[in-house]
Tab-separated table of C-alpha atoms in Angstrom:
chain	number	residue	atom	x	y	z
T	1	MET	CA	112.630	122.614	107.087
T	2	ASP	CA	115.016	122.859	109.922
T	3	PRO	CA	118.516	124.155	109.012
T	4	ALA	CA	119.729	120.926	110.863
T	5	LEU	CA	117.547	118.689	109.511
T	6	SER	CA	118.226	119.899	105.892
T	7	VAL	CA	121.731	119.311	106.063
T	8	GLY	CA	120.654	115.464	106.880
T	9	VAL	CA	118.585	115.400	103.822
T	10	SER	CA	121.158	116.874	101.443
T	11	GLU	CA	123.699	114.377	102.786
T	12	ALA	CA	121.623	111.117	102.573
T	13	PHE	CA	121.147	112.199	98.793
T	14	VAL	CA	124.767	112.546	98.294
T	15	ARG	CA	125.401	109.576	99.818
T	16	LEU	CA	123.207	107.266	98.093
T	17	TYR	CA	123.966	108.998	94.821
T	18	GLU	CA	127.719	108.362	95.672
T	19	ARG	CA	126.505	104.301	96.253
T	20	GLY	CA	124.537	104.169	93.299
T	21	LEU	CA	121.947	104.067	94.839
T	22	VAL	CA	120.083	107.313	93.450
T	23	TYR	CA	120.197	108.366	89.960
T	24	ARG	CA	118.177	110.354	87.336
T	25	GLY	CA	116.285	108.389	84.392
T	26	THR	CA	113.518	108.634	81.604
T	27	TYR	CA	111.302	105.791	83.397
T	28	MET	CA	107.665	105.421	83.014
T	29	VAL	CA	105.688	107.731	86.094
T	30	ASN	CA	102.577	107.989	87.426
T	31	TRP	CA	101.777	111.870	86.604
T	32	SER	CA	98.911	113.878	88.276
T	33	PRO	CA	97.917	116.276	86.086
T	34	GLY	CA	95.699	118.205	89.019
T	35	LEU	CA	99.092	118.557	91.025
T	36	MET	CA	101.146	118.387	87.835
T	37	THR	CA	103.778	116.576	89.636
T	38	ALA	CA	104.903	113.018	89.264
T	39	VAL	CA	104.011	110.440	92.653
T	40	SER	CA	104.656	107.578	93.828
T	41	ASP	CA	103.343	104.001	93.450
T	42	LEU	CA	101.627	104.260	97.004
T	43	GLU	CA	99.866	107.636	96.106
T	44	VAL	CA	97.819	106.188	93.416
T	45	GLU	CA	94.891	104.597	94.530
T	46	TYR	CA	92.675	101.896	92.369
T	47	THR	CA	89.175	101.756	92.157
T	48	GLU	CA	86.681	99.900	90.203
T	49	GLU	CA	84.530	101.940	87.708
T	50	GLU	CA	82.257	101.173	85.105
T	51	GLY	CA	83.571	102.074	81.505
T	52	LYS	CA	83.951	101.165	78.188
T	53	LEU	CA	85.572	98.901	75.803
T	54	TYR	CA	85.789	100.419	72.143
T	55	TYR	CA	86.219	98.060	69.498
T	56	PHE	CA	88.081	99.466	66.290
T	57	LYS	CA	89.444	98.640	62.736
T	58	TYR	CA	93.780	98.749	62.469
T	59	VAL	CA	93.292	98.890	58.486
T	60	VAL	CA	96.277	96.484	56.625
T	61	ALA	CA	98.336	99.019	54.560
T	62	ASN	CA	100.095	97.220	51.609
T	63	ASP	CA	104.111	97.235	50.526
T	64	ASP	CA	102.981	100.907	49.541
T	65	GLY	CA	101.764	101.834	52.890
T	66	ASP	CA	98.076	102.471	51.442
T	67	ALA	CA	94.865	101.025	53.157
T	68	THR	CA	93.680	97.464	51.676
T	69	GLU	CA	90.288	96.164	52.623
T	70	GLU	CA	91.781	93.940	55.327
T	71	TYR	CA	91.882	94.988	58.890
T	72	LEU	CA	93.061	93.992	62.221
T	73	PRO	CA	90.099	94.581	64.903
T	74	VAL	CA	91.400	95.987	67.986
T	75	ALA	CA	89.845	96.966	71.531
T	76	THR	CA	90.639	99.964	74.309
T	77	THR	CA	89.693	101.562	77.278
T	78	ARG	CA	91.792	104.561	75.970
T	79	PRO	CA	91.117	106.147	72.499
T	80	GLU	CA	92.347	109.122	72.848
T	81	THR	CA	95.917	107.450	73.035
T	82	ILE	CA	95.635	105.479	69.668
T	83	PHE	CA	97.959	108.571	68.664
T	84	GLY	CA	100.742	107.254	70.627
T	85	ASP	CA	100.467	103.442	69.136
T	86	MET	CA	103.635	102.198	68.170
T	87	ALA	CA	102.639	98.896	67.317
T	88	VAL	CA	99.566	95.990	67.354
T	89	CYS	CA	100.633	93.279	69.526
T	90	VAL	CA	98.958	89.574	68.857
T	91	ASN	CA	99.450	86.240	70.248
T	92	PRO	CA	102.148	84.106	68.568
T	93	ASN	CA	99.607	81.185	69.166
T	94	ASP	CA	96.680	83.192	67.781
T	95	GLU	CA	95.608	81.655	64.147
T	96	ARG	CA	93.402	84.122	63.233
T	97	TYR	CA	96.195	87.143	63.071
T	98	ARG	CA	99.125	84.636	62.649
T	99	HIS	CA	99.409	85.877	58.898
T	100	LEU	CA	99.589	89.525	59.819
T	101	VAL	CA	102.585	89.488	62.014
T	102	GLY	CA	105.014	91.422	60.565
T	103	LYS	CA	102.932	93.251	58.098
T	104	GLN	CA	102.032	97.576	58.625
T	105	VAL	CA	98.859	98.789	59.687
T	106	LEU	CA	97.789	102.137	59.934
T	107	VAL	CA	96.975	104.537	62.389
T	108	PRO	CA	93.667	105.643	62.735
T	109	MET	CA	93.246	109.836	62.151
T	110	SER	CA	97.190	109.988	61.463
T	111	SER	CA	96.977	111.414	58.323
T	112	GLU	CA	96.237	114.680	60.321
T	113	SER	CA	99.517	114.695	62.083
T	114	SER	CA	101.465	113.821	58.868
T	115	SER	CA	103.548	115.964	56.942
T	116	ASP	CA	102.613	114.260	53.638
T	117	GLY	CA	99.009	113.954	54.492
T	118	LYS	CA	99.234	109.907	54.567
T	119	ALA	CA	98.663	108.008	57.364
T	120	ARG	CA	101.599	106.650	60.164
T	121	SER	CA	102.073	103.164	59.769
T	122	ILE	CA	103.251	100.505	62.516
T	123	PRO	CA	104.277	96.775	62.864
T	124	VAL	CA	102.090	93.870	64.216
T	125	ILE	CA	104.165	91.802	66.815
T	126	ALA	CA	103.550	89.188	68.408
T	127	ASP	CA	104.022	87.849	72.225
T	128	GLU	CA	102.391	85.278	74.632
T	129	TYR	CA	101.753	88.706	77.063
T	130	VAL	CA	98.664	88.964	75.000
T	131	ASP	CA	95.300	87.476	76.490
T	132	MET	CA	93.710	85.521	73.351
T	133	GLU	CA	90.349	85.716	75.306
T	134	PHE	CA	90.096	89.699	76.316
T	135	GLY	CA	88.590	92.023	73.478
T	136	THR	CA	89.583	90.956	70.356
T	137	GLY	CA	92.587	89.221	70.913
T	138	ALA	CA	95.025	92.401	69.484
T	139	LEU	CA	96.179	94.865	71.679
T	140	LYS	CA	97.316	98.029	71.099
T	141	ILE	CA	100.633	99.271	71.848
T	142	THR	CA	101.266	102.446	73.405
T	143	PRO	CA	104.843	102.810	75.198
T	144	GLY	CA	104.688	106.357	76.125
T	145	HIS	CA	101.327	106.113	78.037
T	146	ASP	CA	100.639	102.568	79.445
T	147	PRO	CA	103.035	100.935	81.854
T	148	ASN	CA	102.520	97.466	80.549
T	149	ASP	CA	103.023	98.559	76.938
T	150	TYR	CA	106.440	100.689	78.407
T	151	GLU	CA	107.814	97.281	79.414
T	152	LEU	CA	107.054	95.547	76.201
T	153	GLY	CA	108.048	98.431	73.834
T	154	LYS	CA	111.466	98.110	75.766
T	155	LYS	CA	111.238	94.688	74.712
T	156	PHE	CA	110.629	95.465	71.120
T	157	ASP	CA	112.568	98.242	71.010
T	158	LEU	CA	109.325	100.652	70.009
T	159	GLU	CA	110.513	104.429	69.935
T	160	ILE	CA	108.348	106.286	73.014
T	161	MET	CA	106.048	108.925	71.866
T	162	ASN	CA	104.237	111.442	74.363
T	163	ILE	CA	100.926	112.999	72.815
T	164	MET	CA	99.628	115.430	75.966
T	165	ASN	CA	101.035	117.738	77.900
T	166	LYS	CA	101.453	118.082	81.642
T	167	ASP	CA	97.996	118.931	82.516
T	168	ALA	CA	96.888	116.438	80.506
T	169	THR	CA	95.775	117.806	77.129
T	170	MET	CA	96.376	116.902	73.779
T	171	ASN	CA	99.644	118.112	72.471
T	172	ASN	CA	100.952	118.452	68.478
T	173	GLU	CA	101.661	115.064	67.467
T	174	CYS	CA	97.817	114.779	67.883
T	175	GLY	CA	97.362	117.075	64.937
T	176	GLU	CA	95.742	120.665	64.633
T	177	ARG	CA	92.372	118.896	65.133
T	178	TYR	CA	92.726	117.713	68.732
T	179	THR	CA	95.850	119.792	70.013
T	180	GLY	CA	94.620	121.793	73.089
T	181	LEU	CA	91.851	119.486	74.025
T	182	ASP	CA	91.344	117.738	77.397
T	183	ARG	CA	92.213	113.898	77.064
T	184	PHE	CA	88.701	112.789	77.778
T	185	ASP	CA	87.386	115.794	75.024
T	186	ALA	CA	89.607	114.618	72.700
T	187	ARG	CA	88.367	110.692	73.196
T	188	GLU	CA	84.582	112.051	72.303
T	189	LYS	CA	85.951	113.684	69.229
T	190	LEU	CA	88.244	111.157	67.737
T	191	TRP	CA	85.401	108.586	68.390
T	192	LYS	CA	82.965	110.939	66.260
T	193	ASP	CA	85.187	111.319	63.531
T	194	MET	CA	86.787	107.590	63.206
T	195	GLU	CA	82.833	106.860	63.411
T	196	GLN	CA	82.620	109.227	60.357
T	197	ALA	CA	85.878	107.630	58.749
T	198	GLY	CA	83.753	103.854	59.019
T	199	LEU	CA	86.805	102.615	61.461
T	200	VAL	CA	84.018	102.060	64.551
T	201	ILE	CA	83.015	98.362	65.132
T	202	LYS	CA	81.234	98.777	68.341
T	203	VAL	CA	81.165	99.910	71.945
T	204	GLU	CA	80.433	98.011	75.185
T	205	PRO	CA	80.222	98.338	78.928
T	206	HIS	CA	83.265	97.472	80.993
T	207	THR	CA	84.265	97.185	84.551
T	208	GLN	CA	87.768	98.557	84.769
T	209	ARG	CA	90.518	99.495	87.386
T	210	VAL	CA	90.799	103.081	87.356
T	211	PRO	CA	94.324	104.805	88.714
T	212	ARG	CA	93.196	107.964	90.886
T	213	SER	CA	95.444	110.187	92.613
T	214	GLN	CA	95.114	110.045	95.973
T	215	ARG	CA	95.591	113.310	97.280
T	216	GLY	CA	93.604	115.562	93.961
T	217	GLY	CA	91.639	112.223	93.023
T	218	GLU	CA	91.793	112.971	89.298
T	219	ILE	CA	92.722	110.127	87.030
T	220	ILE	CA	96.070	109.193	86.876
T	221	GLU	CA	98.093	109.631	83.589
T	222	PRO	CA	101.064	107.171	83.082
T	223	LEU	CA	103.974	109.666	81.240
T	224	VAL	CA	107.284	108.580	80.501
T	225	SER	CA	109.324	111.578	82.467
T	226	LYS	CA	112.965	112.336	83.448
T	227	GLN	CA	112.869	112.193	87.279
T	228	TRP	CA	114.964	111.156	90.111
T	229	PHE	CA	114.893	107.388	91.114
T	230	VAL	CA	116.020	105.768	94.151
T	231	ARG	CA	117.653	101.987	93.531
T	232	THR	CA	115.479	99.563	95.562
T	233	GLU	CA	115.933	95.940	95.181
T	234	GLY	CA	119.303	96.018	97.628
T	235	MET	CA	117.854	98.559	100.101
T	236	GLY	CA	114.582	96.739	100.270
T	237	ALA	CA	116.328	93.476	100.822
T	238	LYS	CA	117.916	94.378	103.588
T	239	ALA	CA	114.567	95.662	105.333
T	240	LEU	CA	112.965	92.021	104.445
T	241	ASP	CA	115.860	90.506	106.312
T	242	ALA	CA	115.739	92.793	109.290
T	243	VAL	CA	112.218	91.233	110.017
T	244	LYS	CA	112.956	87.692	108.790
T	245	ASP	CA	115.594	87.598	110.996
T	246	GLY	CA	113.972	88.976	114.426
T	247	ASP	CA	115.578	91.985	114.298
T	248	ILE	CA	112.469	93.568	114.017
T	249	GLN	CA	109.328	92.394	115.268
T	250	ILE	CA	105.693	93.669	113.363
T	251	ILE	CA	102.880	93.721	115.749
T	252	PRO	CA	100.133	92.203	114.908
T	253	ALA	CA	102.345	89.409	112.916
T	254	ARG	CA	99.941	89.447	110.137
T	255	PHE	CA	101.350	92.412	109.003
T	256	GLU	CA	104.909	90.373	108.221
T	257	LYS	CA	103.060	88.959	105.212
T	258	VAL	CA	102.207	92.155	103.939
T	259	TRP	CA	105.761	93.694	104.577
T	260	TYR	CA	107.374	90.449	102.885
T	261	ASN	CA	105.162	90.669	99.675
T	262	TRP	CA	105.321	94.404	98.964
T	263	LEU	CA	109.240	94.117	99.536
T	264	THR	CA	109.906	91.315	97.153
T	265	ASP	CA	107.953	92.987	94.435
T	266	ILE	CA	109.498	96.618	94.731
T	267	ARG	CA	110.134	99.031	92.112
T	268	ASP	CA	112.364	102.355	91.932
T	269	TRP	CA	111.248	104.810	94.056
T	270	CYS	CA	110.588	108.244	92.168
T	271	ILE	CA	111.544	111.101	94.440
T	272	SER	CA	111.706	113.812	92.529
T	273	ARG	CA	108.374	116.504	93.188
T	274	GLN	CA	107.515	119.521	90.732
T	275	LEU	CA	106.251	121.438	93.649
T	276	TRP	CA	107.213	124.837	94.872
T	277	TRP	CA	107.737	123.441	98.752
T	278	GLY	CA	109.539	120.846	100.137
T	279	HIS	CA	113.937	119.942	99.521
T	280	ARG	CA	114.877	121.032	96.690
T	281	ILE	CA	116.986	118.617	95.070
T	282	PRO	CA	121.163	119.097	95.839
T	283	VAL	CA	121.799	118.770	92.013
T	284	TRP	CA	123.564	121.646	90.027
T	285	TYR	CA	123.193	121.984	86.438
T	286	ILE	CA	126.409	122.998	84.276
T	287	GLY	CA	125.320	126.513	82.442
T	288	ASP	CA	122.458	125.810	80.018
T	289	SER	CA	122.972	122.037	79.965
T	290	ASP	CA	120.429	119.451	81.261
T	291	GLU	CA	122.935	116.597	81.185
T	292	GLN	CA	125.635	118.237	82.764
T	293	PHE	CA	125.501	118.259	86.517
T	294	ILE	CA	127.144	117.951	89.849
T	295	VAL	CA	125.572	116.413	93.086
T	296	ALA	CA	126.774	118.219	96.208
T	297	ARG	CA	125.318	119.117	99.580
T	298	ASN	CA	125.722	122.743	98.844
T	299	GLU	CA	126.335	124.952	96.507
T	300	GLU	CA	129.834	126.116	97.505
T	301	GLU	CA	130.704	122.450	97.299
T	302	ALA	CA	129.011	121.979	93.731
T	303	ARG	CA	131.363	124.690	92.406
T	304	SER	CA	134.265	123.160	94.109
T	305	LYS	CA	133.623	119.987	92.172
T	306	ALA	CA	132.736	121.958	89.077
T	307	VAL	CA	136.326	123.668	89.075
T	308	GLU	CA	137.858	119.784	89.686
T	309	ALA	CA	136.049	118.814	86.640
T	310	GLY	CA	137.919	121.636	84.597
T	311	HIS	CA	135.316	124.272	84.252
T	312	PRO	CA	136.013	127.547	85.289
T	313	ALA	CA	135.591	129.220	88.581
T	314	ASP	CA	133.068	131.167	87.234
T	315	VAL	CA	130.964	128.812	85.681
T	316	GLU	CA	127.231	129.508	85.914
T	317	LEU	CA	125.339	126.894	88.284
T	318	ARG	CA	121.620	125.906	88.288
T	319	GLN	CA	120.619	124.300	91.221
T	320	GLU	CA	117.600	121.709	90.149
T	321	ASP	CA	113.968	122.917	90.438
T	322	ASP	CA	112.274	119.944	91.609
T	323	VAL	CA	111.939	119.324	95.120
T	324	LEU	CA	112.213	115.503	96.938
T	325	ASP	CA	109.503	113.464	97.678
T	326	THR	CA	108.168	114.262	101.177
T	327	TRP	CA	108.604	110.426	102.575
T	328	PHE	CA	112.004	110.650	101.327
T	329	SER	CA	112.861	113.621	104.497
T	330	SER	CA	110.587	111.604	106.749
T	331	GLY	CA	112.189	108.709	106.402
T	332	LEU	CA	115.439	110.322	107.774
T	333	TRP	CA	113.320	110.990	110.837
T	334	PRO	CA	114.556	108.631	113.193
T	335	PHE	CA	118.277	109.326	112.903
T	336	ALA	CA	118.553	112.730	111.933
T	337	THR	CA	116.247	114.340	114.571
T	338	VAL	CA	118.766	113.270	117.091
T	339	GLY	CA	122.139	114.687	115.485
T	340	TRP	CA	122.587	112.804	112.251
T	341	PRO	CA	124.766	113.290	110.045
T	342	GLN	CA	126.627	115.996	112.033
T	343	ASP	CA	127.207	113.698	115.333
T	344	GLU	CA	128.358	110.767	113.475
T	345	GLY	CA	131.251	108.814	114.375
T	346	LYS	CA	131.518	110.682	117.838
T	347	ASP	CA	131.895	108.679	121.018
T	348	GLY	CA	130.690	110.134	124.294
T	349	ASP	CA	127.058	111.233	125.287
T	350	THR	CA	125.355	112.414	122.271
T	351	ASP	CA	121.528	112.124	121.544
T	352	LEU	CA	122.248	109.876	118.298
T	353	ASN	CA	124.249	107.752	120.268
T	354	ARG	CA	121.571	107.635	123.515
T	355	PHE	CA	118.195	107.765	121.219
T	356	TYR	CA	119.445	105.741	117.955
T	357	PRO	CA	118.407	103.042	117.751
T	358	GLY	CA	114.900	103.485	119.445
T	359	THR	CA	112.969	100.757	120.681
T	360	CYS	CA	109.402	101.281	119.678
T	361	LEU	CA	107.538	102.937	116.819
T	362	GLU	CA	103.687	102.908	117.320
T	363	THR	CA	102.084	104.033	114.191
T	364	GLY	CA	98.996	103.148	112.178
T	365	TYR	CA	99.386	100.406	109.449
T	366	ASP	CA	97.710	102.646	106.460
T	367	ILE	CA	101.405	104.076	106.576
T	368	LEU	CA	103.470	101.215	106.829
T	369	PHE	CA	105.081	101.179	103.305
T	370	PHE	CA	104.428	105.613	102.878
T	371	TRP	CA	106.795	105.874	106.040
T	372	VAL	CA	108.087	102.939	108.419
T	373	ALA	CA	109.331	100.598	105.235
T	374	ARG	CA	111.151	103.822	103.910
T	375	MET	CA	112.898	104.662	107.485
T	376	VAL	CA	113.955	100.900	107.762
T	377	MET	CA	115.464	101.381	104.498
T	378	LEU	CA	117.306	104.157	104.757
T	379	GLY	CA	117.969	103.597	108.332
T	380	ILE	CA	119.918	100.540	107.612
T	381	GLU	CA	121.451	101.559	104.559
T	382	LEU	CA	122.580	105.044	106.209
T	383	THR	CA	123.694	104.253	109.778
T	384	GLY	CA	124.161	100.150	109.092
T	385	ILE	CA	121.475	99.762	111.848
T	386	SER	CA	117.786	98.819	112.146
T	387	PRO	CA	115.894	102.186	113.488
T	388	PHE	CA	113.567	100.530	115.996
T	389	LYS	CA	113.155	97.144	117.388
T	390	VAL	CA	109.138	97.101	117.803
T	391	ILE	CA	106.574	97.975	115.073
T	392	TYR	CA	103.573	98.224	116.529
T	393	LEU	CA	100.636	98.824	114.198
T	394	HIS	CA	97.456	100.435	116.645
T	395	GLY	CA	93.971	100.340	114.851
T	396	LEU	CA	92.443	102.934	113.009
T	397	VAL	CA	89.552	105.427	113.427
T	398	ARG	CA	87.440	105.966	110.368
T	399	ALA	CA	83.518	107.248	109.976
T	400	ALA	CA	80.527	104.801	110.466
T	401	ASP	CA	80.552	104.098	106.625
T	402	GLY	CA	84.513	102.800	106.939
T	403	SER	CA	85.787	105.975	105.161
T	404	LYS	CA	88.691	108.015	106.698
T	405	MET	CA	87.202	111.177	108.124
T	406	SER	CA	87.762	114.469	106.824
T	407	LYS	CA	86.806	118.069	107.489
T	408	THR	CA	86.297	118.719	103.825
T	409	LYS	CA	84.061	115.515	103.940
T	410	GLY	CA	81.939	116.421	107.197
T	411	ASN	CA	82.594	113.102	108.778
T	412	VAL	CA	84.431	114.038	111.736
T	413	ILE	CA	82.892	113.179	114.767
T	414	ASP	CA	83.880	115.995	116.910
T	415	PRO	CA	85.110	114.703	120.760
T	416	LEU	CA	84.293	117.501	122.743
T	417	ASP	CA	80.298	117.221	120.958
T	418	THR	CA	80.214	113.944	122.524
T	419	VAL	CA	81.902	113.962	125.579
T	420	ALA	CA	79.493	117.164	126.131
T	421	GLU	CA	76.274	114.908	125.227
T	422	TYR	CA	77.196	111.621	126.430
T	423	GLY	CA	80.533	112.036	128.830
T	424	ALA	CA	84.131	111.458	128.263
T	425	ASP	CA	83.364	107.824	130.092
T	426	SER	CA	81.343	106.749	127.151
T	427	LEU	CA	84.085	107.898	124.666
T	428	ARG	CA	86.979	106.486	126.409
T	429	TYR	CA	85.154	102.975	126.619
T	430	SER	CA	84.334	103.033	123.004
T	431	LEU	CA	87.698	103.774	121.948
T	432	VAL	CA	89.311	101.686	124.221
T	433	THR	CA	87.059	98.256	123.206
T	434	GLY	CA	87.612	99.172	119.325
T	435	VAL	CA	91.330	99.929	118.748
T	436	THR	CA	92.417	96.457	118.790
T	437	PRO	CA	95.696	96.591	116.963
T	438	GLY	CA	95.690	96.509	113.179
T	439	GLN	CA	91.935	97.078	113.152
T	440	VAL	CA	89.745	99.983	111.967
T	441	SER	CA	87.344	101.229	114.227
T	442	ASN	CA	84.100	102.307	112.463
T	443	ARG	CA	82.929	105.047	114.709
T	444	LYS	CA	79.248	105.395	114.920
T	445	MET	CA	77.144	107.507	117.152
T	446	MET	CA	74.628	104.742	118.154
T	447	MET	CA	77.732	102.513	119.458
T	448	LEU	CA	78.364	105.953	122.249
T	449	ARG	CA	74.816	105.927	122.835
T	450	ASN	CA	74.750	102.268	123.780
T	451	VAL	CA	78.168	102.965	125.867
T	452	PHE	CA	76.140	105.812	127.570
T	453	PHE	CA	73.080	104.030	128.588
T	454	ASN	CA	74.769	100.683	129.102
T	455	ARG	CA	77.423	102.730	131.787
T	456	GLN	CA	74.680	104.431	133.412
T	457	THR	CA	72.621	101.187	134.291
T	458	LEU	CA	76.296	99.675	135.521
T	459	LEU	CA	76.812	102.327	137.722
T	460	ARG	CA	73.721	102.138	139.232
T	461	THR	CA	74.174	98.409	140.074
T	462	GLU	CA	77.754	99.366	141.269
T	463	LYS	CA	79.104	96.403	138.336
T	464	ILE	CA	81.618	98.605	136.215
T	465	PRO	CA	84.969	100.205	137.270
T	466	LEU	CA	85.549	103.612	136.821
T	467	CYS	CA	89.040	103.202	135.751
T	468	ILE	CA	90.217	100.696	132.990
T	469	SER	CA	93.578	99.836	132.661
T	470	ILE	CA	95.515	98.267	129.542
T	471	HIS	CA	99.112	97.138	129.378
T	472	ARG	CA	101.661	95.716	127.475
T	473	THR	CA	104.842	94.539	127.733
T	474	PHE	CA	106.754	94.501	124.625
T	475	PRO	CA	110.060	92.215	124.563
């Protein structure tokens, strides 16, 4: 938040916007109900968890929109999202449902939220995306709450309906009976109501991948929201080529494959956050409008641009409330900390000329994409030069069970306590022998005890040097 660095953050945003690399758009994002903000794909962790697969009936409608005796069986892991369904999709090669393609089916319990008391009808569509062997072979499409459904919805030009508030409670689109309920409470209530209505077929145990917030731990809710994004395809390609062409060397080399895979399949980066701290996005809205805006380095420049655009000199300007993803500003670290953009283009002995680019970045492999890839992408894009020659990924020290050490979890080994009990040499030796580049070293007290007793034995026989020197020369 240093003033000089804040100038660099605003400059980077404005330049990227002027190059068409920053844009504001409505897109599917990972929403954290606990933090009340969007988070990037890299801040979502997927865990295998036991859940349920709910089978129910989508009743086929006649030409007047009334229910018939026929129904289409559908399976879902998230019944609460039924309110946002916009279609049911089947595989065109599935003979079981081919006769239903083009017909209408009735959304269960949707009469609660309709003005005429009739259930909402949606079409049956066909696409080879549907796996005929999973569930019933019929897939409910909820473009507003599932990333895959969102893409399929765009393909078939389906309406996007948001059925949840930002705190993951159900909104007015769900009807009075469910409005205000937590999404999981709504799931239970809706399923009981569907049972009473005769729409339930069965429930089966089902193991599924659940997206959780890396920070808060709560289940992520996919939501369509208006956010600020960075176009990453071109920038990612440049970072990819920097390693392929040898401009940057990654140590250990096996992480090059990981680098290639991530940058080849990269998605646009959501950089806006609904938080109270951070660098505010340098965008000013005109009056009460949320659509007319000016991107500028500061309010003075924004007002000047507004006047040039034909607005009066005293026009009301409102700066964007959202702040930038911390990894956006952190991605500028190699050059913003040594005088960019203030000393850009200057001759002579400036810090920017002396210290940028750097030679070696040493960091943990766990932030290879959070931070390192962003530094490379932004460095090449904004300076034309790779920010460093070598990326050295050191090993990670974790708790005995492989989890990250955390004061909250209480699984931290206090080095001072360890030194007091076993000596500094035992701690140093166990660390030195267990931190191969790019590897995980799980710290166990038993390991330290073994080092301690082995050291005592070897010292008595004078077969171990007290000083261990490790030297690595980088190219």
